[in-house]
Each structure stands twice: as C-alpha cells, then as structure tokens.
GROMACS .gro file of N, CA and C in nm:
model
  258
    1MET      N    1  11.221   9.758  11.939
    1MET     CA    2  11.318   9.775  11.822
    1MET      C    3  11.441   9.850  11.883
    2LYS      N    4  11.552   9.785  11.874
    2LYS     CA    5  11.669   9.852  11.926
    2LYS      C    6  11.720   9.957  11.824
    3GLY      N    7  11.776  10.062  11.878
    3GLY     CA    8  11.827  10.165  11.788
    3GLY      C    9  11.721  10.276  11.748
    4MET      N   10  11.601  10.254  11.792
    4MET     CA   11  11.490  10.343  11.754
    4MET      C   12  11.512  10.476  11.834
    5ALA      N   13  11.500  10.586  11.758
    5ALA     CA   14  11.501  10.716  11.826
    5ALA      C   15  11.380  10.734  11.920
    6THR      N   16  11.408  10.806  12.028
    6THR     CA   17  11.298  10.829  12.124
    6THR      C   18  11.291  10.984  12.151
    7VAL      N   19  11.166  11.033  12.149
    7VAL     CA   20  11.146  11.176  12.173
    7VAL      C   21  11.047  11.184  12.294
    8HIS      N   22  11.081  11.267  12.390
    8HIS     CA   23  10.991  11.291  12.504
    8HIS      C   24  10.914  11.418  12.475
    9MET      N   25  10.777  11.405  12.492
    9MET     CA   26  10.691  11.517  12.470
    9MET      C   27  10.585  11.529  12.584
   10SER      N   28  10.548  11.653  12.608
   10SER     CA   29  10.444  11.677  12.707
   10SER      C   30  10.312  11.640  12.642
   11GLU      N   31  10.210  11.621  12.727
   11GLU     CA   32  10.072  11.601  12.685
   11GLU      C   33  10.029  11.710  12.596
   12ALA      N   34  10.061  11.836  12.642
   12ALA     CA   35  10.021  11.956  12.559
   12ALA      C   36  10.088  11.962  12.423
   13GLU      N   37  10.213  11.924  12.419
   13GLU     CA   38  10.288  11.921  12.290
   13GLU      C   39  10.217  11.824  12.193
   14VAL      N   40  10.188  11.705  12.243
   14VAL     CA   41  10.117  11.611  12.161
   14VAL      C   42   9.983  11.657  12.109
   15ALA      N   43   9.905  11.713  12.201
   15ALA     CA   44   9.773  11.767  12.170
   15ALA      C   45   9.776  11.883  12.066
   16ARG      N   46   9.891  11.962  12.073
   16ARG     CA   47   9.896  12.074  11.989
   16ARG      C   48   9.911  12.036  11.840
   17ASP      N   49   9.978  11.924  11.809
   17ASP     CA   50   9.999  11.886  11.673
   17ASP      C   51  10.012  11.735  11.663
   18LEU      N   52   9.899  11.667  11.679
   18LEU     CA   53   9.891  11.524  11.677
   18LEU      C   54   9.937  11.466  11.542
   19HIS      N   55   9.895  11.536  11.435
   19HIS     CA   56   9.929  11.492  11.299
   19HIS      C   57  10.086  11.481  11.286
   20ALA      N   58  10.162  11.583  11.338
   20ALA     CA   59  10.308  11.576  11.333
   20ALA      C   60  10.365  11.466  11.414
   21VAL      N   61  10.302  11.449  11.532
   21VAL     CA   62  10.342  11.339  11.623
   21VAL      C   63  10.329  11.203  11.552
   22LEU      N   64  10.216  11.183  11.491
   22LEU     CA   65  10.192  11.051  11.422
   22LEU      C   66  10.282  11.036  11.302
   23ALA      N   67  10.324  11.147  11.238
   23ALA     CA   68  10.418  11.138  11.131
   23ALA      C   69  10.551  11.092  11.180
   24LYS      N   70  10.591  11.139  11.300
   24LYS     CA   71  10.718  11.092  11.363
   24LYS      C   72  10.709  10.938  11.393
   25VAL      N   73  10.596  10.898  11.444
   25VAL     CA   74  10.579  10.754  11.479
   25VAL      C   75  10.592  10.668  11.346
   26GLN      N   76  10.530  10.717  11.242
   26GLN     CA   77  10.536  10.645  11.115
   26GLN      C   78  10.680  10.636  11.061
   27GLN      N   79  10.766  10.729  11.097
   27GLN     CA   80  10.904  10.721  11.060
   27GLN      C   81  10.984  10.637  11.144
   28GLY      N   82  10.926  10.581  11.245
   28GLY     CA   83  11.003  10.485  11.333
   28GLY      C   84  11.043  10.547  11.469
   29ILE      N   85  11.003  10.670  11.489
   29ILE     CA   86  11.043  10.737  11.620
   29ILE      C   87  10.943  10.701  11.725
   30GLU      N   88  10.997  10.667  11.842
   30GLU     CA   89  10.911  10.637  11.957
   30GLU      C   90  10.886  10.767  12.031
   31ILE      N   91  10.764  10.787  12.069
   31ILE     CA   92  10.723  10.909  12.143
   31ILE      C   93  10.684  10.869  12.291
   32VAL      N   94  10.745  10.930  12.383
   32VAL     CA   95  10.715  10.909  12.525
   32VAL      C   96  10.640  11.038  12.565
   33ILE      N   97  10.509  11.015  12.607
   33ILE     CA   98  10.422  11.122  12.650
   33ILE      C   99  10.433  11.137  12.796
   34GLU      N  100  10.457  11.259  12.838
   34GLU     CA  101  10.480  11.281  12.985
   34GLU      C  102  10.380  11.375  13.037
   35GLN      N  103  10.344  11.363  13.168
   35GLN     CA  104  10.264  11.459  13.247
   35GLN      C  105  10.347  11.493  13.362
   36ASP      N  106  10.376  11.616  13.384
   36ASP     CA  107  10.466  11.665  13.492
   36ASP      C  108  10.596  11.589  13.491
   37HIS      N  109  10.649  11.575  13.378
   37HIS     CA  110  10.790  11.507  13.356
   37HIS      C  111  10.785  11.365  13.398
   38ARG      N  112  10.671  11.303  13.408
   38ARG     CA  113  10.664  11.159  13.430
   38ARG      C  114  10.601  11.091  13.309
   39PRO      N  115  10.666  10.978  13.260
   39PRO     CA  116  10.610  10.914  13.143
   39PRO      C  117  10.484  10.849  13.178
   40VAL      N  118  10.387  10.868  13.092
   40VAL     CA  119  10.254  10.802  13.115
   40VAL      C  120  10.207  10.719  12.988
   41ALA      N  121  10.267  10.736  12.882
   41ALA     CA  122  10.238  10.658  12.761
   41ALA      C  123  10.349  10.657  12.661
   42VAL      N  124  10.350  10.553  12.577
   42VAL     CA  125  10.448  10.549  12.469
   42VAL      C  126  10.375  10.517  12.341
   43LEU      N  127  10.411  10.599  12.241
   43LEU     CA  128  10.358  10.572  12.103
   43LEU      C  129  10.470  10.521  12.014
   44ARG      N  130  10.444  10.412  11.959
   44ARG     CA  131  10.550  10.355  11.858
   44ARG      C  132  10.472  10.285  11.752
   45ALA      N  133  10.536  10.279  11.633
   45ALA     CA  134  10.471  10.212  11.519
   45ALA      C  135  10.440  10.067  11.555
   46GLN      N  136  10.332  10.024  11.497
   46GLN     CA  137  10.287   9.887  11.518
   46GLN      C  138  10.389   9.797  11.446
   47SER      N  139  10.434   9.697  11.514
   47SER     CA  140  10.527   9.600  11.446
   47SER      C  141  10.438   9.514  11.359
   48ARG      N  142  10.488   9.485  11.243
   48ARG     CA  143  10.414   9.410  11.149
   48ARG      C  144  10.493   9.289  11.101
   49SER      N  145  10.434   9.180  11.071
   49SER     CA  146  10.510   9.071  11.011
   49SER      C  147  10.453   9.036  10.878
   50GLY      N  148  10.524   8.964  10.802
   50GLY     CA  149  10.479   8.933  10.660
   50GLY      C  150  10.500   9.051  10.565
   51ARG      N  151  10.437   9.030  10.455
   51ARG     CA  152  10.459   9.141  10.343
   51ARG      C  153  10.326   9.216  10.327
   52PRO      N  154  10.343   9.344  10.289
   52PRO     CA  155  10.223   9.418  10.258
   52PRO      C  156  10.140   9.353  10.146
   53ILE      N  157  10.012   9.360  10.160
   53ILE     CA  158   9.920   9.306  10.052
   53ILE      C  159   9.942   9.368   9.922
   54THR      N  160   9.981   9.495   9.920
   54THR     CA  161  10.006   9.559   9.791
   54THR      C  162  10.130   9.497   9.719
   55GLU      N  163  10.228   9.456   9.796
   55GLU     CA  164  10.345   9.385   9.736
   55GLU      C  165  10.302   9.241   9.678
   56ILE      N  166  10.217   9.181   9.750
   56ILE     CA  167  10.172   9.048   9.712
   56ILE      C  168  10.090   9.061   9.578
   57LEU      N  169  10.000   9.158   9.575
   57LEU     CA  170   9.924   9.186   9.458
   57LEU      C  171  10.008   9.216   9.338
   58ARG      N  172  10.104   9.303   9.353
   58ARG     CA  173  10.190   9.340   9.250
   58ARG      C  174  10.273   9.223   9.193
   59GLU      N  175  10.318   9.138   9.283
   59GLU     CA  176  10.392   9.021   9.243
   59GLU      C  177  10.305   8.929   9.169
   60ALA      N  178  10.185   8.901   9.221
   60ALA     CA  179  10.087   8.814   9.150
   60ALA      C  180  10.059   8.862   9.003
   61LYS      N  181  10.043   8.996   8.985
   61LYS     CA  182  10.022   9.055   8.854
   61LYS      C  183  10.146   9.036   8.764
   62GLN      N  184  10.259   9.053   8.826
   62GLN     CA  185  10.385   9.037   8.742
   62GLN      C  186  10.407   8.890   8.695
   63ARG      N  187  10.354   8.804   8.778
   63ARG     CA  188  10.368   8.665   8.737
   63ARG      C  189  10.242   8.619   8.652
   64ASN      N  190  10.152   8.710   8.617
   64ASN     CA  191  10.033   8.677   8.548
   64ASN      C  192   9.956   8.566   8.615
   65SER      N  193   9.950   8.569   8.744
   65SER     CA  194   9.883   8.460   8.819
   65SER      C  195   9.733   8.463   8.785
   66ALA      N  196   9.679   8.338   8.766
   66ALA     CA  197   9.540   8.325   8.740
   66ALA      C  198   9.458   8.271   8.861
   67VAL      N  199   9.530   8.264   8.973
   67VAL     CA  200   9.473   8.214   9.088
   67VAL      C  201   9.373   8.313   9.156
   68THR      N  202   9.254   8.276   9.181
   68THR     CA  203   9.159   8.357   9.257
   68THR      C  204   9.071   8.270   9.346
   69LEU      N  205   9.029   8.325   9.455
   69LEU     CA  206   8.941   8.251   9.547
   69LEU      C  207   8.804   8.249   9.489
   70ASP      N  208   8.756   8.354   9.433
   70ASP     CA  209   8.638   8.363   9.360
   70ASP      C  210   8.648   8.473   9.256
   71GLU      N  211   8.552   8.493   9.170
   71GLU     CA  212   8.575   8.578   9.058
   71GLU      C  213   8.592   8.729   9.094
   72ASP      N  214   8.547   8.774   9.211
   72ASP     CA  215   8.548   8.914   9.254
   72ASP      C  216   8.659   8.939   9.366
   73PHE      N  217   8.732   8.831   9.401
   73PHE     CA  218   8.824   8.841   9.513
   73PHE      C  219   8.934   8.943   9.488
   74GLY      N  220   8.997   8.937   9.373
   74GLY     CA  221   9.109   9.033   9.341
   74GLY      C  222   9.055   9.184   9.341
   75LYS      N  223   8.942   9.193   9.273
   75LYS     CA  224   8.883   9.335   9.265
   75LYS      C  225   8.853   9.386   9.403
   76ASP      N  226   8.781   9.305   9.480
   76ASP     CA  227   8.745   9.348   9.616
   76ASP      C  228   8.872   9.385   9.698
   77LEU      N  229   8.974   9.301   9.692
   77LEU     CA  230   9.098   9.326   9.764
   77LEU      C  231   9.169   9.461   9.719
   78GLU      N  232   9.173   9.479   9.594
   78GLU     CA  233   9.224   9.608   9.543
   78GLU      C  234   9.149   9.723   9.590
   79GLU      N  235   9.013   9.716   9.593
   79GLU     CA  236   8.937   9.825   9.645
   79GLU      C  237   8.967   9.849   9.796
   80ILE      N  238   8.978   9.742   9.865
   80ILE     CA  239   9.006   9.758  10.006
   80ILE      C  240   9.144   9.829  10.035
   81VAL      N  241   9.242   9.788   9.954
   81VAL     CA  242   9.375   9.849   9.966
   81VAL      C  243   9.360   9.994   9.929
   82ALA      N  244   9.293  10.025   9.813
   82ALA     CA  245   9.285  10.165   9.774
   82ALA      C  246   9.216  10.256   9.878
   83MET      N  247   9.116  10.202   9.951
   83MET     CA  248   9.050  10.279  10.047
   83MET      C  249   9.139  10.315  10.166
   84HIS      N  250   9.241  10.231  10.193
   84HIS     CA  251   9.328  10.250  10.306
   84HIS      C  252   9.447  10.318  10.279
   85GLN      N  253   9.478  10.355  10.149
   85GLN     CA  254   9.604  10.426  10.117
   85GLN      C  255   9.574  10.572  10.126
   86HIS      N  256   9.678  10.643  10.169
   86HIS     CA  257   9.662  10.789  10.183
   86HIS      C  258   9.733  10.864  10.078
   0.00000   0.00000   0.00000
C-alpha cells in the first residue's frame, strides 16, 4: 500500500506492548521490527478483497432476501460473525 505510515520499533518495544502495536497495524500503520537497528520483520494489516460478510448480511436483510442455502445457514453465519467481533 503506497502512502502507508511506517514505524520502526525494536524487538523490546514490540514485546513491551504488543496490544498497542497491533492497534497501530489495524489503523493501517506498517511496523518494522528491528534487532540491533537491522530490520528483521514487518507487520502490516492483511490486505482483503471483497466485502465484509457483515455488510453482505446487512444488505440481504435490508432487501428482505429470502435466499438461504439451508434453513440454519443465516443463523450459523450470524453466530460465526458475532464470535469474531470484538
């Protein structure tokens, strides 16, 4: 991704607050992890294609779609989405 902000961090900085590092990654910031001032790894958000399943479900409900693959498909899918939301 062009134009993405990049932050260089030591291994110790990453280990000290991994939660904050992952929050930066989720915001689109690329993290370069360094050991002895040498880059050893890069963390960046996973590139995704398509639309989020939550958007697809919302749109189907708005259209009052009656399409299902089986009688429990929609319910199962909503449960899966709910389990993965934070």
